PDB file of C-alpha atoms in Angstrom:
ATOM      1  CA  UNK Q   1      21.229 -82.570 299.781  1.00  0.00           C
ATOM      2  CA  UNK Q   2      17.806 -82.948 297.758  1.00  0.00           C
ATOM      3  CA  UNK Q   3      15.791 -81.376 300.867  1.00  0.00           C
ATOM      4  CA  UNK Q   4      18.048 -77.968 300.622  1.00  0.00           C
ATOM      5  CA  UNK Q   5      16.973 -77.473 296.806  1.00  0.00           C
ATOM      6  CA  UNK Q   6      14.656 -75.033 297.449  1.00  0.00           C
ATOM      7  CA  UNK Q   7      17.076 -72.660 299.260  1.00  0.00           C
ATOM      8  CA  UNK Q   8      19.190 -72.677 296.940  1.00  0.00           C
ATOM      9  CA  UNK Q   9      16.443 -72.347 293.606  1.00  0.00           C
ATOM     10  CA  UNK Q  10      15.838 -68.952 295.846  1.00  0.00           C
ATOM     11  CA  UNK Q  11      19.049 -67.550 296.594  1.00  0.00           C
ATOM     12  CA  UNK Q  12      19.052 -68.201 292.818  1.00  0.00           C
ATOM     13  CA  UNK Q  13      16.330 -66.057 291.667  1.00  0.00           C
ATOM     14  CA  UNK Q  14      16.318 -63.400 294.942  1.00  0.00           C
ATOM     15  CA  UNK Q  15      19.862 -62.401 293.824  1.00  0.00           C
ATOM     16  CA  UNK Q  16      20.312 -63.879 290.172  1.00  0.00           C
ATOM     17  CA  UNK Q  17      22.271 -60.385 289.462  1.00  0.00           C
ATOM     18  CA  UNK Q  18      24.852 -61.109 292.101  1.00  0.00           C
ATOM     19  CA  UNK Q  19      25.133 -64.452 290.554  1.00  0.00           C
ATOM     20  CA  UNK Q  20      25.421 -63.252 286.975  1.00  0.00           C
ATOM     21  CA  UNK Q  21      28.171 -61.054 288.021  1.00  0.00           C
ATOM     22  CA  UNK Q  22      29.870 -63.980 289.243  1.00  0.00           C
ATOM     23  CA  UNK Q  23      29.652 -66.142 286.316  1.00  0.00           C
ATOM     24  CA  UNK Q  24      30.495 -63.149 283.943  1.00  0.00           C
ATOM     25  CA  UNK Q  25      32.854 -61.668 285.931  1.00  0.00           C
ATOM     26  CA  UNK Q  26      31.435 -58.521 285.392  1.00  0.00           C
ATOM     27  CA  UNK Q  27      29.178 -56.087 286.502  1.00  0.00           C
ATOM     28  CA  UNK Q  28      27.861 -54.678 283.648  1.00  0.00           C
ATOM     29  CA  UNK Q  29      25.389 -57.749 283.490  1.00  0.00           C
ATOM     30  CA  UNK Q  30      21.283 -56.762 283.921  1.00  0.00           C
ATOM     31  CA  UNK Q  31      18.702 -59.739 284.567  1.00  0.00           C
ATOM     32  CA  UNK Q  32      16.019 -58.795 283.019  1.00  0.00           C
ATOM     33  CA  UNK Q  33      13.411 -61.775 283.644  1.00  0.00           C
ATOM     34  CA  UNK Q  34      13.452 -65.605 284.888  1.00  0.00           C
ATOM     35  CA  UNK Q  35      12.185 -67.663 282.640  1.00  0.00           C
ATOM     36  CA  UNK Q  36       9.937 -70.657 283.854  1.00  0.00           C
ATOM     37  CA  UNK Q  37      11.530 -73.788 281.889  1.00  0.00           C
ATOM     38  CA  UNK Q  38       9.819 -75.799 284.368  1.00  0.00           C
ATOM     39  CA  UNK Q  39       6.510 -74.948 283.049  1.00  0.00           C
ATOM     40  CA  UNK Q  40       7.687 -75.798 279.571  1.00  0.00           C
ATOM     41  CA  UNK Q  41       8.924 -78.639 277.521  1.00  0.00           C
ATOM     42  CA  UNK Q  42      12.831 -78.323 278.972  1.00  0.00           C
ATOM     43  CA  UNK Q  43      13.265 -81.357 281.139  1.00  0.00           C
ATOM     44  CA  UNK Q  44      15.271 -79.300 284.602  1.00  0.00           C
ATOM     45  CA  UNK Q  45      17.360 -80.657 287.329  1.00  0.00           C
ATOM     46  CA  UNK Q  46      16.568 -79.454 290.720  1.00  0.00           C
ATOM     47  CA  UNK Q  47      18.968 -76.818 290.951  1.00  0.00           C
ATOM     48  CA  UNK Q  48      18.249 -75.433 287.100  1.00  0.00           C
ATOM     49  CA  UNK Q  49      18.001 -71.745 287.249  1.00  0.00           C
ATOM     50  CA  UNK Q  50      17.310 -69.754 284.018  1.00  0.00           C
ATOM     51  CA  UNK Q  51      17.258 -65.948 283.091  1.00  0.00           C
ATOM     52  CA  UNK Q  52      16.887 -63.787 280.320  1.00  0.00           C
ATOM     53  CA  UNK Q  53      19.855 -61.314 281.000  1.00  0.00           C
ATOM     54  CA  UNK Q  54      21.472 -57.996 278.878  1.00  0.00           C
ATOM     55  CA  UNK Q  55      25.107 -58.305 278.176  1.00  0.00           C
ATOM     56  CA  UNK Q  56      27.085 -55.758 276.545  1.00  0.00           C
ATOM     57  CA  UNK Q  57      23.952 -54.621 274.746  1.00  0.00           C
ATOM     58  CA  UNK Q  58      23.263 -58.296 274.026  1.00  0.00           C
ATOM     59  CA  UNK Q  59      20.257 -60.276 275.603  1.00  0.00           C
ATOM     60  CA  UNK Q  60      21.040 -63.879 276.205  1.00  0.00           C
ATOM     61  CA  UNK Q  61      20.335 -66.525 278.481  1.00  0.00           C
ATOM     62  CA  UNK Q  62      21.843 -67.520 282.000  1.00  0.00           C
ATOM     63  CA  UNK Q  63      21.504 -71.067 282.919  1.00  0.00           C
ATOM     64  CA  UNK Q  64      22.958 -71.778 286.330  1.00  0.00           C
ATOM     65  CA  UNK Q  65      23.473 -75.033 288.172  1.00  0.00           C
ATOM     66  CA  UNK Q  66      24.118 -75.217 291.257  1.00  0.00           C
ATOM     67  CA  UNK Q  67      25.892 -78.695 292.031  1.00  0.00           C
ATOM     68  CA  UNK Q  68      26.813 -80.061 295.757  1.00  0.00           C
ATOM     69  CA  UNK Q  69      28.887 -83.281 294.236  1.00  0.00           C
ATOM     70  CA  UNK Q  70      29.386 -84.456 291.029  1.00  0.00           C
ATOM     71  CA  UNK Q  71      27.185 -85.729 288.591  1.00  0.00           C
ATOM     72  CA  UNK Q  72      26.632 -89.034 288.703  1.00  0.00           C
ATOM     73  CA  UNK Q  73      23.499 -89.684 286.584  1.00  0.00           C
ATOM     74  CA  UNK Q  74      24.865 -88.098 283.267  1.00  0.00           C
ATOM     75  CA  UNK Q  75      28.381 -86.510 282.392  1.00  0.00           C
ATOM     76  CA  UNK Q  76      28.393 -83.079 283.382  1.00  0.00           C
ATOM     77  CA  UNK Q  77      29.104 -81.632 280.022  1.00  0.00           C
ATOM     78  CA  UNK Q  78      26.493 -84.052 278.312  1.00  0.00           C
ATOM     79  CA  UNK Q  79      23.699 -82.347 280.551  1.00  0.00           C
ATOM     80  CA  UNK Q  80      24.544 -78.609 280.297  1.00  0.00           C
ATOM     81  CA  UNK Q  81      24.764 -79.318 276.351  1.00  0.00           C
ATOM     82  CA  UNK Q  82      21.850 -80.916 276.022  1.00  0.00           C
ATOM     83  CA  UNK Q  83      19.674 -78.339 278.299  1.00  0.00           C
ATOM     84  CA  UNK Q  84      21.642 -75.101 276.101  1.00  0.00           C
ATOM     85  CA  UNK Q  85      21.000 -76.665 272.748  1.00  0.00           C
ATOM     86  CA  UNK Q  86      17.261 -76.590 274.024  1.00  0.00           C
ATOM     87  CA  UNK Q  87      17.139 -73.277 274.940  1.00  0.00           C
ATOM     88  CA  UNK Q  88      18.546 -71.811 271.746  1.00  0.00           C
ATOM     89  CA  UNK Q  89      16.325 -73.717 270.363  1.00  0.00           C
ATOM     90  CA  UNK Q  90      13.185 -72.136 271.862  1.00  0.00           C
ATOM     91  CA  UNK Q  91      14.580 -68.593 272.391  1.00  0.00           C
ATOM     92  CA  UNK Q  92      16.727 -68.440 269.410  1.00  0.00           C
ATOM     93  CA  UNK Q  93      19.308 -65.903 271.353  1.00  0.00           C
ATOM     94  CA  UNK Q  94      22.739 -67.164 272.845  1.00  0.00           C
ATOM     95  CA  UNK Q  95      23.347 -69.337 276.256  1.00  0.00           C
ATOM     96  CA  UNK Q  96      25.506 -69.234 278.094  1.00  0.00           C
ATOM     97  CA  UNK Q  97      25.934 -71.793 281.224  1.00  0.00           C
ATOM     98  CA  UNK Q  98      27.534 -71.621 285.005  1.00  0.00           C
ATOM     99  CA  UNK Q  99      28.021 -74.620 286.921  1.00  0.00           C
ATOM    100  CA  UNK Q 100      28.371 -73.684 290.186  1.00  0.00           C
ATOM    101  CA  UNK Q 101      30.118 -76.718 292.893  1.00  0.00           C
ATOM    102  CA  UNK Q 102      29.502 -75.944 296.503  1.00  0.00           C
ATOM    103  CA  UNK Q 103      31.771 -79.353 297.755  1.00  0.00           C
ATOM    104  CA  UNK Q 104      35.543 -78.439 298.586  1.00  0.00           C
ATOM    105  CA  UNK Q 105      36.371 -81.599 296.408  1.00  0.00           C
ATOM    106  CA  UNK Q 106      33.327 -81.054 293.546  1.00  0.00           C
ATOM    107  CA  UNK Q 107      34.209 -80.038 290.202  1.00  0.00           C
ATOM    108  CA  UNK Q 108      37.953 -81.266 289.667  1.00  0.00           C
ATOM    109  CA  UNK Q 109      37.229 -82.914 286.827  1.00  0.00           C
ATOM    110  CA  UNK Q 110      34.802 -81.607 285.118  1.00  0.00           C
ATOM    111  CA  UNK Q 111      36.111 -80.162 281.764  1.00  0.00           C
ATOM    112  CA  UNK Q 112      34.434 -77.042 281.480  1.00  0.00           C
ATOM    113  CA  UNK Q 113      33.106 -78.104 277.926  1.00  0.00           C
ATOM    114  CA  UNK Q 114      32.643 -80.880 275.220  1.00  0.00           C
ATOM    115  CA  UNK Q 115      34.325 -80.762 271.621  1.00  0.00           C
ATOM    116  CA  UNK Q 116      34.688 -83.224 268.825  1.00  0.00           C
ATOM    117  CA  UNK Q 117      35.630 -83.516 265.412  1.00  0.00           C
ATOM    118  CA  UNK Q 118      37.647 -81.225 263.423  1.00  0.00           C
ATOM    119  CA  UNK Q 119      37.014 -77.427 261.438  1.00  0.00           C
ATOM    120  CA  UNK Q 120      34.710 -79.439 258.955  1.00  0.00           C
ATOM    121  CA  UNK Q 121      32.684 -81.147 261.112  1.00  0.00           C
ATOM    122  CA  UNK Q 122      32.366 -81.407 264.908  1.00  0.00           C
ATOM    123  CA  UNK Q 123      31.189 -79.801 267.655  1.00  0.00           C
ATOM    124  CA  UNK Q 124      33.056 -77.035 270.170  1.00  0.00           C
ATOM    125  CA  UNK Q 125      31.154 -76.093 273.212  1.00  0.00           C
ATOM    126  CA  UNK Q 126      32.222 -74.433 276.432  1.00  0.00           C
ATOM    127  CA  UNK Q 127      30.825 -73.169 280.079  1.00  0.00           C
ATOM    128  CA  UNK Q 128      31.970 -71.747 283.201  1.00  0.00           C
ATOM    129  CA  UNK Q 129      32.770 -73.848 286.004  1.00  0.00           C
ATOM    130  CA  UNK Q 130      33.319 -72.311 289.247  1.00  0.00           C
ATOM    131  CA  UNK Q 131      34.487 -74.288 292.165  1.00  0.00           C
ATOM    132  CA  UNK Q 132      33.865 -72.639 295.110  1.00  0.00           C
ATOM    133  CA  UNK Q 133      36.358 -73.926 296.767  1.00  0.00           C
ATOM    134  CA  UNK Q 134      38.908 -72.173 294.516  1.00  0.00           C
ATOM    135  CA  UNK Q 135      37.571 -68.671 294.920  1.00  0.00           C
ATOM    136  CA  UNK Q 136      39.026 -66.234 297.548  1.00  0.00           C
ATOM    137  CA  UNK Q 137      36.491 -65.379 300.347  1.00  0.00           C
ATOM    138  CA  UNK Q 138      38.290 -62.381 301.722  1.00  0.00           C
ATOM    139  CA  UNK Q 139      37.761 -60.863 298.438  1.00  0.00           C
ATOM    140  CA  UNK Q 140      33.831 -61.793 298.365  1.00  0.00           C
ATOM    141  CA  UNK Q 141      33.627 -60.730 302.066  1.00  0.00           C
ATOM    142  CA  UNK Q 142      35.199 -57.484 301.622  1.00  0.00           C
ATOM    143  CA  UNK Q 143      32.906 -56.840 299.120  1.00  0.00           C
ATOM    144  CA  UNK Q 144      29.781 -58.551 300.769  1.00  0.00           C
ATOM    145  CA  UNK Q 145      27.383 -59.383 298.274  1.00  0.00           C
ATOM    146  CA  UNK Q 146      23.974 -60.566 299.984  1.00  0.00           C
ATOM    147  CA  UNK Q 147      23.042 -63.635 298.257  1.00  0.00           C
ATOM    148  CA  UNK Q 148      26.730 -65.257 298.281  1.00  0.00           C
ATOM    149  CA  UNK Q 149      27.135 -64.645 301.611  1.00  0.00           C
ATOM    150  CA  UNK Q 150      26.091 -68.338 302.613  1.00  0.00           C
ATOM    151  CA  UNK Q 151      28.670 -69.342 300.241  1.00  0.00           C
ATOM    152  CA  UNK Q 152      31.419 -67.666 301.370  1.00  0.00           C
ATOM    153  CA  UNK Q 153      32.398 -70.336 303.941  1.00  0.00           C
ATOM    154  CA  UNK Q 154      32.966 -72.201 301.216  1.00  0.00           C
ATOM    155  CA  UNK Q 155      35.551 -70.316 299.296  1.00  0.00           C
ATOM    156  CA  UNK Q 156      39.256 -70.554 300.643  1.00  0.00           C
ATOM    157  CA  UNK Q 157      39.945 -68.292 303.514  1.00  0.00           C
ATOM    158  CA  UNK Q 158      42.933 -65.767 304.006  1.00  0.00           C
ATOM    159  CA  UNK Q 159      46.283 -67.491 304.468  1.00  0.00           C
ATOM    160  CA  UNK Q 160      47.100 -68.309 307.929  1.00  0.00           C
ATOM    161  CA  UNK Q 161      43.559 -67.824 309.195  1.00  0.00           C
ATOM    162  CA  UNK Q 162      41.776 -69.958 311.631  1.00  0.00           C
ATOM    163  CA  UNK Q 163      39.019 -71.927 310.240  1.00  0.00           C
ATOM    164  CA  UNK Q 164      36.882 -71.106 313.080  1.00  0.00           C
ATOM    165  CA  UNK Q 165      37.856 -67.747 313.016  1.00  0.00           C
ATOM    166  CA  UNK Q 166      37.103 -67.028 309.288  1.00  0.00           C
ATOM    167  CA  UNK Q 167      33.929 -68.831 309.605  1.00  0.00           C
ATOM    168  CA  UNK Q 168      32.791 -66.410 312.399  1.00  0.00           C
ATOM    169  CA  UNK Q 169      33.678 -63.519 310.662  1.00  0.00           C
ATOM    170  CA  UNK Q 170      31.435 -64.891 307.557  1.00  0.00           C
ATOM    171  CA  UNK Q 171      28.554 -65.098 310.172  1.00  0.00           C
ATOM    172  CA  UNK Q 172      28.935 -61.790 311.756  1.00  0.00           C
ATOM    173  CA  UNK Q 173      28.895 -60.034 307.772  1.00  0.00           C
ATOM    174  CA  UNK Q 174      25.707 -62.138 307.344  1.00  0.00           C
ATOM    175  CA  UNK Q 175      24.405 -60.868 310.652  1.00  0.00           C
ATOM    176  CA  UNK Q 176      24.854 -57.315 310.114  1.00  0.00           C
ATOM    177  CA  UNK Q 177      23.399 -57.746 305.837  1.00  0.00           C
ATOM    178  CA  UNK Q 178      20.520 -55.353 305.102  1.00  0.00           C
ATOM    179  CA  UNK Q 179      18.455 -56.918 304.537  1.00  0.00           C
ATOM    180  CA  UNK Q 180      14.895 -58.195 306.056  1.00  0.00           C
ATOM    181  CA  UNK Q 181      14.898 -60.811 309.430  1.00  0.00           C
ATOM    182  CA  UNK Q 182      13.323 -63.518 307.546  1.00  0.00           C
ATOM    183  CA  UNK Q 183      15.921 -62.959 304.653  1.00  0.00           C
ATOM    184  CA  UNK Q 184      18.543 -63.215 307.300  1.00  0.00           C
ATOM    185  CA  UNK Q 185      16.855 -66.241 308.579  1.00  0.00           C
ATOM    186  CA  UNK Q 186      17.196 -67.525 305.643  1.00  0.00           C
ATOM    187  CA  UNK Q 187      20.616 -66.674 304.604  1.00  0.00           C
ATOM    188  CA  UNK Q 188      21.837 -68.293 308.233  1.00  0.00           C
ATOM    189  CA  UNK Q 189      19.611 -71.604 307.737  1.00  0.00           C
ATOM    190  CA  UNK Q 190      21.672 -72.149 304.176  1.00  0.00           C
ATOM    191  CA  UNK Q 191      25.297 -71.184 305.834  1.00  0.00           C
ATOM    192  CA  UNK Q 192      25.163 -73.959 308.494  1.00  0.00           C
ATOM    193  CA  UNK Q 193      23.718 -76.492 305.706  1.00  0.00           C
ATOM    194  CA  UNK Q 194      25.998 -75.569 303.439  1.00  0.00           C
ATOM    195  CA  UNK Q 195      28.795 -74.506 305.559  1.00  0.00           C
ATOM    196  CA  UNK Q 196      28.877 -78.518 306.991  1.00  0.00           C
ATOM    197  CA  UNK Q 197      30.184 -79.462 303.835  1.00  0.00           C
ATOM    198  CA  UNK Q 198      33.686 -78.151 305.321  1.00  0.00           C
ATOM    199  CA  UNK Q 199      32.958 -77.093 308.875  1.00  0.00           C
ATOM    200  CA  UNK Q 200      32.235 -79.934 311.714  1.00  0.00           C
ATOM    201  CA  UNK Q 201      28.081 -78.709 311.588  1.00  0.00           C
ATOM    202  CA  UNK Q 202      28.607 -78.349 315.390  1.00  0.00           C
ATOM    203  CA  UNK Q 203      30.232 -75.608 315.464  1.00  0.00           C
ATOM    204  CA  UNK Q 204      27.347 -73.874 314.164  1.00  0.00           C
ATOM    205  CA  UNK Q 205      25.179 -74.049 317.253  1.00  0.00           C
ATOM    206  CA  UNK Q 206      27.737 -71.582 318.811  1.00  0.00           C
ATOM    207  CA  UNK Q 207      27.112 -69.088 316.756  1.00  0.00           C
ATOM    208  CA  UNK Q 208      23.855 -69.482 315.421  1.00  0.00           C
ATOM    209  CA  UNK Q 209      20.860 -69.965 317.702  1.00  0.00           C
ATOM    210  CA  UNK Q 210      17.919 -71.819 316.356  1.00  0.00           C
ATOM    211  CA  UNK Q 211      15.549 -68.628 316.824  1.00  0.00           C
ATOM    212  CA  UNK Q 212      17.721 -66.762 313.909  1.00  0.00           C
ATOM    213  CA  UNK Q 213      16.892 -69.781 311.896  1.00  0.00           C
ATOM    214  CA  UNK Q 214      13.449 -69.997 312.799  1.00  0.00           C
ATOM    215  CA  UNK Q 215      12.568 -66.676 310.898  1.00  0.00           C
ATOM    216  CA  UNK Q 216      13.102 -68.075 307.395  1.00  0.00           C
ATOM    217  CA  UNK Q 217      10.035 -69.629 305.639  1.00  0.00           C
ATOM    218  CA  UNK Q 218      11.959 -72.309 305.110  1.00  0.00           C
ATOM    219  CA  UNK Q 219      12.895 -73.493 308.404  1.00  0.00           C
ATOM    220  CA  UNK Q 220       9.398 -75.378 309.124  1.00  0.00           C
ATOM    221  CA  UNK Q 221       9.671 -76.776 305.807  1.00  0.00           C
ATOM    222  CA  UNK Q 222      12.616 -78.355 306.253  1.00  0.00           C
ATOM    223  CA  UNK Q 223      11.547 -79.711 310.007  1.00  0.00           C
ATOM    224  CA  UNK Q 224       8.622 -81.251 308.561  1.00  0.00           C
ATOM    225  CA  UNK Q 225      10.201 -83.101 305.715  1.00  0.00           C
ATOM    226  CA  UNK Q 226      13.048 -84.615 308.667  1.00  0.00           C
ATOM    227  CA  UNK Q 227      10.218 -85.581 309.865  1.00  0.00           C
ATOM    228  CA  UNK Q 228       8.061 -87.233 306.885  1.00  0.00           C
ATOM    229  CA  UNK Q 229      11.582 -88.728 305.989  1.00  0.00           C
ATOM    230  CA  UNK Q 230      12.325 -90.354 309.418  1.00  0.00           C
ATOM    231  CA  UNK Q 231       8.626 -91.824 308.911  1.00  0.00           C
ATOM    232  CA  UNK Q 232       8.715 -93.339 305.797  1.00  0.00           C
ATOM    233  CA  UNK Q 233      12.060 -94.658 306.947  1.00  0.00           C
ATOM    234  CA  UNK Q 234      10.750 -96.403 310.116  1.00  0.00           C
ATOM    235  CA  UNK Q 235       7.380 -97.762 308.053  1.00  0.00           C
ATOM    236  CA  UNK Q 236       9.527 -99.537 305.576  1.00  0.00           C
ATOM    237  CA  UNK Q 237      12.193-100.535 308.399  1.00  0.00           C
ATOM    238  CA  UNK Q 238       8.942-102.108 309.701  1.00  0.00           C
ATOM    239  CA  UNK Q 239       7.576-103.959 306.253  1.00  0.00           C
ATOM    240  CA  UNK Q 240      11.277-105.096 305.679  1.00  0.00           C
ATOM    241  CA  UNK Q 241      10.713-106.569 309.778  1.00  0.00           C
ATOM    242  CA  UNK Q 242       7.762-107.907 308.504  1.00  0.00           C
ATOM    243  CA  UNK Q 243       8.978-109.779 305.636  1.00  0.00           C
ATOM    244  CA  UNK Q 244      11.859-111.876 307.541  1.00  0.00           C
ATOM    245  CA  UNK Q 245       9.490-112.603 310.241  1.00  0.00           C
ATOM    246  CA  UNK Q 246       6.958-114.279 307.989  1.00  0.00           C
ATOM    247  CA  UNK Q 247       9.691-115.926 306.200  1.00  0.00           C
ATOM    248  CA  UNK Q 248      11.567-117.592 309.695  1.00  0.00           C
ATOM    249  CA  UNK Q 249       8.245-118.548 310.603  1.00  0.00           C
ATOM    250  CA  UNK Q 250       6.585-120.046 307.371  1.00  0.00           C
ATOM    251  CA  UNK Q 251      10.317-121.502 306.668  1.00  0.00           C
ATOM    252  CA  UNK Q 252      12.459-122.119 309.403  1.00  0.00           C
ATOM    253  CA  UNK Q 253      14.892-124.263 307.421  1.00  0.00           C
ATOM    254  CA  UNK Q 254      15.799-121.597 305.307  1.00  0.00           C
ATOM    255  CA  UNK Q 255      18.507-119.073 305.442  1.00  0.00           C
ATOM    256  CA  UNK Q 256      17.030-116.099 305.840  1.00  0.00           C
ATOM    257  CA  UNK Q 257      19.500-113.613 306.987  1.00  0.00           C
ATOM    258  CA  UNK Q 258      20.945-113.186 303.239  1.00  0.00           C
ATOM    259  CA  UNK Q 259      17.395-111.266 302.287  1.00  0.00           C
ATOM    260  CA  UNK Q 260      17.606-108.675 304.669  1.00  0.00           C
ATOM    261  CA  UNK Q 261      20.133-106.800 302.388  1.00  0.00           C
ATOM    262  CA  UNK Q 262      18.469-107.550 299.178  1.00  0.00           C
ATOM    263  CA  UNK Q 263      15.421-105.956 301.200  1.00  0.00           C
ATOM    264  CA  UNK Q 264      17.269-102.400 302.231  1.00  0.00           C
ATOM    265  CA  UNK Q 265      17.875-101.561 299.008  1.00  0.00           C
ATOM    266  CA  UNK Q 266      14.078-101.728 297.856  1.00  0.00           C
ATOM    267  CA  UNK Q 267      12.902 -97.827 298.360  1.00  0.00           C
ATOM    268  CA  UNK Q 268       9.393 -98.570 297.419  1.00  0.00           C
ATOM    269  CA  UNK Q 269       6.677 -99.141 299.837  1.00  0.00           C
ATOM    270  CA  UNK Q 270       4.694-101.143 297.810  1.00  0.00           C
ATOM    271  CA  UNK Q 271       6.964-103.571 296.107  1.00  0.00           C
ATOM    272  CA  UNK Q 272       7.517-104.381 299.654  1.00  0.00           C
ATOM    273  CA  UNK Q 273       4.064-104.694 300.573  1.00  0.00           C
ATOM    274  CA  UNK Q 274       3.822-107.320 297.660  1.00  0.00           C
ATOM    275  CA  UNK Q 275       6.719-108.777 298.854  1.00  0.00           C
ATOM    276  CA  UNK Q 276       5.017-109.316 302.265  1.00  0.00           C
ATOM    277  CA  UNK Q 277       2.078-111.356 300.362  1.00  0.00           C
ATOM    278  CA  UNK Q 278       4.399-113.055 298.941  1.00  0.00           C
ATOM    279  CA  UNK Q 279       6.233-114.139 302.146  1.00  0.00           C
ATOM    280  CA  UNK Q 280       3.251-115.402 303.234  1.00  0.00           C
ATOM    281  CA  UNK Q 281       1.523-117.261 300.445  1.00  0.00           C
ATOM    282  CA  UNK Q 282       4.954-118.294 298.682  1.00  0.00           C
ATOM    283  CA  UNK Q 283       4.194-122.400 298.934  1.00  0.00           C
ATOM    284  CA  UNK Q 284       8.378-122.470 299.410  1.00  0.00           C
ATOM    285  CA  UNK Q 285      11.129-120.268 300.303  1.00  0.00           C
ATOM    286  CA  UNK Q 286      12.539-120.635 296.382  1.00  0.00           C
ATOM    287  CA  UNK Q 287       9.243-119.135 294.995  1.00  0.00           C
ATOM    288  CA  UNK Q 288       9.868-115.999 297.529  1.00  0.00           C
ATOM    289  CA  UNK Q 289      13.196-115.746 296.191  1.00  0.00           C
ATOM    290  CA  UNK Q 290      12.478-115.829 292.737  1.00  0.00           C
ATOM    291  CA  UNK Q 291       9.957-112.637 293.235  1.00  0.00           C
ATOM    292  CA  UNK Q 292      12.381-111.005 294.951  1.00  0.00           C
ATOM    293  CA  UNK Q 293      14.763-111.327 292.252  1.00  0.00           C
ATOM    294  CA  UNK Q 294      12.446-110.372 289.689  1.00  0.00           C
TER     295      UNK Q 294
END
């Protein structure tokens, strides 16, 4: 869900205190300034978020991430390590990390920490891992705090409870938030995107229109990168034509079929415009082959 990043980056920073409160448990949290790693030397994900916060009379750092599935590049604990070790070094004060899962089945395994070694040498280090799907929404809708509310959906609802039933009652607290109509906008375009993660995303268009989503400054955004995507995918759904037509015809002998899915998994448009030139200057099939297996 790359092309929802952005959403959630702002729900991020427009309510990091709601969110420190959740990964403290506490309320007597402050956020006192967002730092901007990604202007720095600290290598982010998409969904980094980092802030300078007072704790108990202690200023530290927050580092959130906010994770639909489960890593699958690095080891969870490996990455929020490695990006905490960097920020004490550079700020010198304590870190402390979140990882927040949005996907009912995200999360399970991740440890919450990596250790090694023993009390003379080694390495102990821990985080907070919250699975929304563990957390009990009537308690977070009683208390309605603004930028969870898209999240609620996620959280188990009350015993006995309709799903349909609890997820209209999450949409009706978001519709009657205080806040502005383009905040709103924006809090109901990230509850139907992230609320399909559980819900059938149907059932959204009967309770939100697509005039409540239109308000948020992301809505046209996200239309116009559909839109970029579904082009890109049709031009390289036409090189990848392309290709197997210049091969059937410049090698009709040949078995051609078995490229198409060595093709589909090529993402680049220009490795499959030299592919193309290949397909047609290749003096045999073999020597197209052997490029595309280079």
């Amino acid at each position: 869900m790359a092309q929802y990043d952005e959403i959630i980056k702002h729900l991020l920073d427009r309510f990091a205190e709601e969110f420190a409160r959740l990964a403290f448990k506490t309320a007597d949290v402050e956020v006192i300034a967002k730092l901007d790693t990604e202007q720095q030397t600290i290598k982010v994900h998409r969904n980094d978020m980092t802030f300078r916060v007072r704790l108990q009379n202690e200023e530290a750092i927050l580092h959130v991430e906010a994770q639909t599935y489960d890593s699958t590049d690095k080891p969870m604990p490996f990455r929020v390590l490695a990006y905490a070790s960097t920020l004490m070094l550079r700020y010198e004060i304590p870190v402390y990390s979140m990882v927040l899962y949005l996907a009912p089945n995200s999360g399970r395994k991740d440890p919450g920490g990596y250790h090694f070694g023993n009390d003379t040498y080694g390495l102990h280090h821990k985080y907070q891992v919250i699975r929304l799907a563990d957390l009990e929404g009537e308690t977070f809708l009683e208390i309605a705090p603004v930028g969870l509310l898209p999240f609620i959906p996620l959280m188990k609802p009350p015993t006995g409870t309709d799903p349909e039933v609890w997820l209209r009652r999450c949409i009706e607290r978001t519709q009657a938030a205080p806040v502005d109509n383009q905040t709103r906008g924006t809090l109901f375009l990230a509850l139907s995107t992230f609320g399909s993660l559980v819900y059938n995303p149907n059932v959204f268009q009967k309770y939100i229109s697509e005039a409540m989503m239109q308000e948020s400054p992301f809505y046209q955004l996200i239309i116009q990168r559909g839109i970029e995507r579904g082009i890109e995918q049709g031009a390289r759904e036409v090189s990848i034509e392309n290709i197997l037509s210049a091969l059937t015809i410049r090698f009709p002998h040949s078995d051609i079929e078995p490229v198409r899915p060595a093709l589909e998994t090529i993402l680049s448009r220009d490795r499959l415009d030299d592919l193309h030139r290949v397909a047609i200057q290749a003096p045999n099939f073999e020597a197209f082959l052997q490029m595309l297996n280079a």
